[in-house]
Amino acid sequence: MLPNKRPDDMQRITTPELANAFIDEQVKQIRAQVGDKKVLLALSGGVDSSVVAALLIKAIGKQLVCVHVNHGLMRKGESEQVIEVFGKELDANLIYIDATDRFLDLLKGVSAPETKRKIIGGEFIKVFDEEASKLKGISFLAQGTIYPDIIESDGVKAHHNVGGLPEEIQFELVEPVRLLYKDEVRVVGKALGLPVNMVDRQPFPGPGLGVRCLGAITRDRLHALRKADAILREEFDNCGLASKVWQYFIAVPDMKSVGVKDGKRYEGWPAIIRAVNTVDAMTATIEEIPYSVLNKITQRITSEVEGINRVLFDLTPKPVGTIEWE
Ligand code: XMP
């Protein structure tokens, strides 16, 4: 097991050479810790769990069992990328669970943000536990804990929380990136050959689009949100903003306004653009998006996304607004 404190003399991993040295060292340590036993990992597709998965695949191959739970609140293409990269390219032992209906049924009619979060977090652990109980011969649980998680909390991520597993299945932890900062995890991920868009992914809240489909989630509004969000990301990619802006997304509130389309009254939801820059997410400023880009996004969303009839740009810094709307 790695220590809880990062040694004062530990060099910051900034280059592929340093990343490769770290990878070689961790591969040895993981093999020594795990032997010929099996390891389970909840693979969300986020930066940390993806890098841990790639590291473990390199060290122990098929002894790693990855479980990807699709809660139906992922951004467009994200679950598909997990299957493509880990299931196909890296030939991992990957169990994919589409739990969309379970999550959306439980969330039906629930509008309070904290209740939505609790339902999503609780159900995630339940689905993962059910899968873990079915598997035989698992001895270890891998987690994408990184150093800020240890400094800022008790060291265990809520969504990968071993404390949430039933008593009869308690595992020893494998946490190969627990002493690394986020930027170092990204350098290691690139050295492991993971796709750049996976390694440089923006932070995505555990409850996913659930906190951006404001109020009580409905399938049609969630679908519209996912589509509008994909257009925003495409246009940010096209104009070079994707690599510059810290976090950007669409939120769709649970209200309609009157509009006009094809000469007829058209009631629809507004899509709200949020694009913020920050260092630590405690405060945030607004990116000044060129008007031409805003116009293009507005034109595309209102013509391509069924159910949306207005596009708004949120100019509120944090404070006073939080980054997410819920
Ligand atoms: P706020 O909205 O509090 O967000 O300004 C700060 C940062 O945290 C992310 N965030 C979450 N991440 N689970 C997460 O894993 C959550 O429930 C959650 N809520 C907010 C948010 O995306 C932003 O980067």
Coordinates of C-alpha atoms and ligand atoms in Angstrom, one line a residue:
M1 CA 0.0 0.0 0.0
L2 CA 1.2 3.5 -0.8
P3 CA 1.6 5.9 2.1
N4 CA -1.1 8.5 2.9
K5 CA 1.2 11.4 2.6
R6 CA 3.0 12.4 -0.6
P7 CA 6.8 12.4 0.2
D8 CA 8.2 15.9 0.3
D9 CA 10.8 15.0 -2.3
M10 CA 8.5 13.3 -4.8
Q11 CA 9.1 14.8 -8.2
R12 CA 6.1 16.3 -10.0
I13 CA 5.4 14.1 -13.1
T14 CA 5.4 16.5 -16.0
T15 CA 7.0 14.6 -18.9
P16 CA 6.4 11.3 -20.7
E17 CA 9.8 10.1 -19.4
L18 CA 8.7 10.7 -15.8
A19 CA 5.3 9.2 -16.5
N20 CA 6.9 6.0 -17.9
A21 CA 9.2 5.7 -14.9
F22 CA 6.0 6.0 -12.6
I23 CA 4.2 3.5 -14.8
D24 CA 7.0 0.9 -14.6
E25 CA 7.2 1.4 -10.8
Q26 CA 3.5 1.0 -10.3
V27 CA 3.3 -2.0 -12.6
K28 CA 5.8 -3.8 -10.3
Q29 CA 4.0 -2.7 -7.1
I30 CA 0.6 -3.7 -8.4
R31 CA 1.9 -7.2 -9.4
A32 CA 3.5 -7.6 -6.0
Q33 CA 0.3 -6.5 -4.2
V34 CA -2.2 -8.5 -6.3
G35 CA -0.3 -11.7 -7.3
D36 CA -2.6 -13.9 -9.3
K37 CA -5.8 -12.6 -7.6
K38 CA -8.6 -10.6 -9.3
V39 CA -9.3 -6.9 -8.9
L40 CA -12.6 -5.1 -9.4
L41 CA -12.9 -1.5 -10.7
A42 CA -15.9 0.9 -11.1
L43 CA -15.0 2.5 -14.4
S44 CA -16.9 5.7 -15.0
G45 CA -14.9 6.8 -18.0
G46 CA -13.6 9.9 -16.1
V47 CA -9.9 10.7 -16.1
D48 CA -9.0 9.0 -12.8
S49 CA -10.8 5.7 -13.1
S50 CA -9.7 5.5 -16.8
V51 CA -6.0 5.9 -16.0
V52 CA -6.3 3.4 -13.1
A53 CA -7.9 0.9 -15.5
A54 CA -5.2 1.4 -18.1
L55 CA -2.5 1.0 -15.5
L56 CA -4.0 -2.2 -14.1
I57 CA -4.6 -3.6 -17.6
K58 CA -0.9 -3.1 -18.3
A59 CA 0.1 -4.7 -14.9
I60 CA -2.4 -7.6 -14.6
G61 CA -4.4 -7.8 -17.9
K62 CA -7.5 -9.9 -17.5
Q63 CA -7.2 -10.2 -13.7
L64 CA -8.9 -6.8 -13.7
V65 CA -12.6 -6.8 -14.0
C66 CA -14.0 -3.3 -14.9
V67 CA -17.7 -2.5 -14.4
H68 CA -19.1 0.4 -16.2
V69 CA -22.5 1.5 -15.0
N70 CA -24.4 3.7 -17.4
H71 CA -26.9 5.6 -15.3
G72 CA -28.5 7.1 -18.3
L73 CA -27.1 10.5 -17.4
M74 CA -23.9 10.4 -19.3
R75 CA -22.9 13.0 -21.9
K76 CA -23.4 11.9 -25.5
G77 CA -20.9 9.2 -26.6
E78 CA -19.3 8.7 -23.2
S79 CA -20.4 5.2 -22.4
E80 CA -19.7 4.3 -26.0
Q81 CA -16.2 5.5 -25.7
V82 CA -15.6 3.4 -22.6
I83 CA -16.7 0.3 -24.5
E84 CA -14.6 1.2 -27.5
V85 CA -11.4 2.1 -25.7
F86 CA -11.5 -0.5 -22.8
G87 CA -13.7 -3.3 -24.2
K88 CA -12.3 -3.3 -27.8
E89 CA -8.9 -1.5 -28.1
L90 CA -7.4 -2.5 -24.7
D91 CA -9.3 -5.8 -24.7
A92 CA -10.2 -5.4 -21.0
N93 CA -12.5 -7.6 -19.0
L94 CA -15.4 -5.1 -19.1
I95 CA -18.9 -5.6 -17.8
Y96 CA -21.2 -3.0 -19.2
I97 CA -24.5 -2.4 -17.4
D98 CA -27.2 -0.2 -18.9
A99 CA -29.1 0.8 -15.8
T100 CA -30.8 3.8 -17.5
D101 CA -34.4 2.6 -16.8
R102 CA -33.6 1.9 -13.1
F103 CA -32.2 5.4 -12.5
L104 CA -34.8 7.3 -14.6
D105 CA -37.7 5.4 -13.0
L106 CA -36.5 6.2 -9.5
L107 CA -36.0 9.9 -10.5
K108 CA -39.4 10.3 -12.0
G109 CA -41.2 13.3 -10.4
V110 CA -38.3 14.1 -8.1
S111 CA -37.4 17.8 -8.3
A112 CA -35.3 18.6 -5.2
P113 CA -31.6 18.7 -6.2
E114 CA -30.3 17.1 -3.1
T115 CA -32.8 14.2 -3.3
K116 CA -31.9 13.7 -6.9
R117 CA -28.2 13.5 -5.9
K118 CA -28.9 11.0 -3.1
I119 CA -31.0 8.8 -5.4
I120 CA -28.3 8.7 -8.1
G121 CA -25.5 8.1 -5.6
G122 CA -27.4 5.4 -3.7
E123 CA -28.6 3.6 -6.8
F124 CA -25.1 3.6 -8.3
I125 CA -23.7 1.8 -5.2
K126 CA -26.6 -0.6 -5.3
V127 CA -26.1 -1.5 -9.0
F128 CA -22.3 -1.9 -8.5
D129 CA -22.9 -4.0 -5.3
E130 CA -25.2 -6.3 -7.2
E131 CA -22.7 -6.8 -9.9
A132 CA -19.8 -7.3 -7.4
S133 CA -21.9 -10.0 -5.5
K134 CA -22.3 -12.0 -8.7
L135 CA -18.6 -12.1 -9.4
K136 CA -16.5 -14.9 -7.9
G137 CA -13.0 -14.7 -6.6
I138 CA -12.5 -11.0 -6.4
S139 CA -9.9 -10.0 -3.7
F140 CA -9.2 -6.4 -4.4
L141 CA -11.1 -3.2 -5.3
A142 CA -9.3 -0.6 -7.4
Q143 CA -10.1 3.1 -7.0
G144 CA -9.2 6.2 -8.8
T145 CA -8.5 8.1 -5.6
I146 CA -6.1 11.0 -6.3
Y147 CA -4.1 13.1 -3.9
P148 CA -6.6 16.0 -3.6
D149 CA -9.2 13.5 -2.5
I150 CA -7.0 12.4 0.4
I151 CA -6.2 16.0 1.4
E152 CA -9.8 17.2 1.0
S153 CA -11.8 14.3 2.3
D154 CA -11.4 10.9 4.0
G155 CA -9.7 9.6 0.9
V156 CA -12.6 7.6 -0.5
K157 CA -14.7 8.9 -3.4
A158 CA -18.4 8.8 -2.6
H159 CA -19.2 7.0 -5.9
H160 CA -16.6 4.4 -5.5
N161 CA -17.1 4.0 -1.9
V162 CA -16.0 0.7 -0.5
G163 CA -18.0 1.5 2.7
G164 CA -21.1 1.3 0.5
L165 CA -20.5 -2.4 -0.3
P166 CA -22.3 -5.1 1.7
E167 CA -20.3 -6.5 4.7
E168 CA -19.7 -9.9 3.1
I169 CA -17.7 -8.3 0.2
Q170 CA -15.0 -6.1 1.7
F171 CA -11.9 -5.8 -0.4
E172 CA -8.4 -4.6 0.0
L173 CA -7.9 -1.4 -2.0
V174 CA -5.6 -0.9 -5.0
E175 CA -5.1 2.9 -5.5
P176 CA -2.1 3.4 -7.8
V177 CA -2.6 7.1 -8.4
R178 CA -3.4 8.1 -4.8
L179 CA -0.3 10.3 -4.5
L180 CA -0.8 12.1 -7.8
Y181 CA -2.3 15.5 -8.6
K182 CA -4.8 15.7 -11.5
D183 CA -2.2 17.2 -14.0
E184 CA 0.1 14.2 -13.2
V185 CA -2.7 11.7 -13.7
R186 CA -3.3 13.3 -17.2
V187 CA 0.4 13.0 -18.1
V188 CA 0.4 9.3 -17.0
G189 CA -2.8 8.7 -19.0
K190 CA -1.3 10.1 -22.1
A191 CA 1.9 8.0 -21.6
L192 CA -0.4 4.9 -21.3
G193 CA -1.9 5.7 -24.7
L194 CA -5.4 6.7 -23.7
P195 CA -7.2 9.0 -26.1
V196 CA -6.5 12.7 -25.5
N197 CA -10.2 13.6 -25.2
M198 CA -10.5 11.1 -22.4
V199 CA -7.4 12.2 -20.5
D200 CA -8.2 15.9 -20.9
R201 CA -11.9 15.5 -20.2
Q202 CA -13.5 18.3 -18.2
P203 CA -14.8 17.6 -14.7
F204 CA -18.2 15.9 -15.0
P205 CA -20.2 15.6 -11.8
G206 CA -20.9 12.1 -10.6
P207 CA -24.7 12.7 -11.0
G208 CA -23.9 13.7 -14.6
L209 CA -26.6 15.3 -16.7
G210 CA -29.0 14.7 -13.7
V211 CA -28.0 18.0 -12.2
R212 CA -28.3 19.8 -15.5
C213 CA -31.7 18.5 -16.5
L214 CA -33.1 20.9 -13.8
G215 CA -36.1 19.9 -11.6
A216 CA -37.9 16.6 -12.2
I217 CA -36.1 14.8 -15.1
T218 CA -38.1 13.6 -18.1
R219 CA -36.7 11.5 -20.9
D220 CA -37.6 14.0 -23.6
R221 CA -36.0 16.9 -21.9
L222 CA -32.9 14.8 -21.0
H223 CA -32.6 13.8 -24.6
A224 CA -32.8 17.4 -25.7
L225 CA -30.2 18.4 -23.1
R226 CA -27.8 15.7 -24.3
K227 CA -28.1 16.7 -27.9
A228 CA -27.7 20.5 -27.2
D229 CA -24.7 19.7 -25.0
A230 CA -23.1 17.7 -27.8
I231 CA -23.5 20.6 -30.2
L232 CA -21.9 23.0 -27.7
R233 CA -18.9 20.6 -27.3
E234 CA -18.6 20.2 -31.1
E235 CA -18.6 24.0 -31.7
F236 CA -16.1 24.6 -28.9
D237 CA -13.9 21.9 -30.5
N238 CA -14.3 23.6 -33.9
C239 CA -13.2 27.1 -32.7
G240 CA -10.4 26.1 -30.3
L241 CA -12.3 27.0 -27.1
A242 CA -12.4 23.3 -25.9
S243 CA -8.8 23.3 -24.8
K244 CA -9.1 26.8 -23.3
V245 CA -12.2 26.8 -21.2
W246 CA -12.1 24.9 -17.9
Q247 CA -15.7 23.7 -17.9
Y248 CA -18.7 24.2 -20.2
F249 CA -22.0 22.6 -20.6
I250 CA -25.7 23.1 -21.2
A251 CA -28.5 23.2 -18.5
V252 CA -32.1 22.9 -19.4
P253 CA -34.7 24.2 -16.9
D254 CA -38.1 22.7 -16.4
M255 CA -40.1 25.5 -18.0
K256 CA -41.3 26.4 -21.4
S257 CA -41.7 29.7 -23.2
V258 CA -43.6 30.6 -26.3
G259 CA -41.8 30.8 -29.6
V260 CA -42.5 30.5 -33.3
K261 CA -41.3 27.9 -35.7
D262 CA -42.3 27.3 -39.4
G263 CA -44.9 30.0 -38.9
K264 CA -46.6 28.2 -36.0
R265 CA -46.6 28.7 -32.2
Y266 CA -43.8 26.6 -30.8
E267 CA -43.5 26.1 -27.0
G268 CA -40.1 24.9 -26.0
W269 CA -37.4 24.8 -23.2
P270 CA -34.5 27.2 -23.1
A271 CA -30.9 25.8 -23.3
I272 CA -28.6 27.7 -21.0
I273 CA -24.9 27.8 -21.9
R274 CA -22.4 27.8 -19.0
A275 CA -18.7 28.3 -19.8
V276 CA -16.4 29.0 -16.8
N277 CA -12.7 29.3 -16.0
T278 CA -11.4 28.5 -12.5
V279 CA -8.4 27.0 -10.7
D280 CA -10.0 25.1 -7.9
A281 CA -13.8 25.4 -8.6
M282 CA -14.3 27.5 -5.5
T283 CA -14.6 30.7 -7.5
A284 CA -15.1 31.0 -11.3
T285 CA -15.1 33.6 -14.0
I286 CA -17.0 33.6 -17.3
E287 CA -15.3 32.9 -20.6
E288 CA -15.9 35.7 -23.1
I289 CA -17.2 33.7 -26.0
P290 CA -17.1 35.5 -29.4
Y291 CA -20.5 36.5 -30.6
S292 CA -20.1 34.6 -33.9
V293 CA -19.6 31.4 -31.9
L294 CA -22.7 32.1 -29.7
N295 CA -24.7 32.8 -32.8
K296 CA -23.6 29.6 -34.5
I297 CA -24.4 27.5 -31.4
T298 CA -27.8 29.2 -31.0
Q299 CA -28.6 28.6 -34.7
R300 CA -27.7 24.9 -34.5
I301 CA -29.4 24.1 -31.2
T302 CA -32.6 25.8 -32.1
S303 CA -32.8 24.1 -35.5
E304 CA -31.4 20.7 -34.6
V305 CA -32.8 20.0 -31.1
E306 CA -36.4 19.0 -30.8
G307 CA -38.1 20.8 -27.9
I308 CA -35.7 23.8 -27.5
N309 CA -36.7 27.2 -28.7
R310 CA -34.3 29.6 -27.0
V311 CA -30.6 29.7 -26.2
L312 CA -29.3 31.8 -23.2
F313 CA -25.8 32.5 -22.0
D314 CA -25.2 32.6 -18.3
L315 CA -23.0 35.6 -17.4
T316 CA -22.9 34.9 -13.7
P317 CA -19.5 34.3 -12.0
K318 CA -19.1 32.2 -8.9
P319 CA -19.9 33.6 -6.5
V320 CA -22.7 34.4 -6.7
G321 CA -23.8 31.6 -9.0
T322 CA -22.4 28.1 -8.4
I323 CA -20.9 26.5 -11.5
E324 CA -23.7 23.9 -11.7
W325 CA -27.3 25.1 -11.6
E326 CA -28.3 22.4 -9.0
Ligands
XMP1 P1 -20.4 24.0 -8.0 O1 -21.7 23.8 -8.7 O2 -20.6 23.7 -6.6 O3 -19.4 23.0 -8.6 O4 -19.9 25.4 -8.2 C1 -18.0 23.0 -8.4 C2 -17.5 21.8 -9.2 O5 -17.9 20.6 -8.7 C3 -18.6 19.8 -9.7 N1 -19.8 19.2 -9.0 C4 -19.8 17.9 -8.7 N2 -19.0 16.9 -8.9 N3 -20.5 15.4 -7.9 C5 -19.3 15.6 -8.5 O6 -18.6 14.7 -8.6 C6 -21.4 16.4 -7.6 O7 -22.5 16.1 -7.1 C7 -21.1 17.7 -8.1 N4 -21.7 18.9 -8.0 C8 -20.9 19.8 -8.6 C9 -19.0 20.9 -10.7 O8 -19.2 20.3 -12.0 C10 -17.9 21.8 -10.7 O9 -16.8 21.4 -11.5

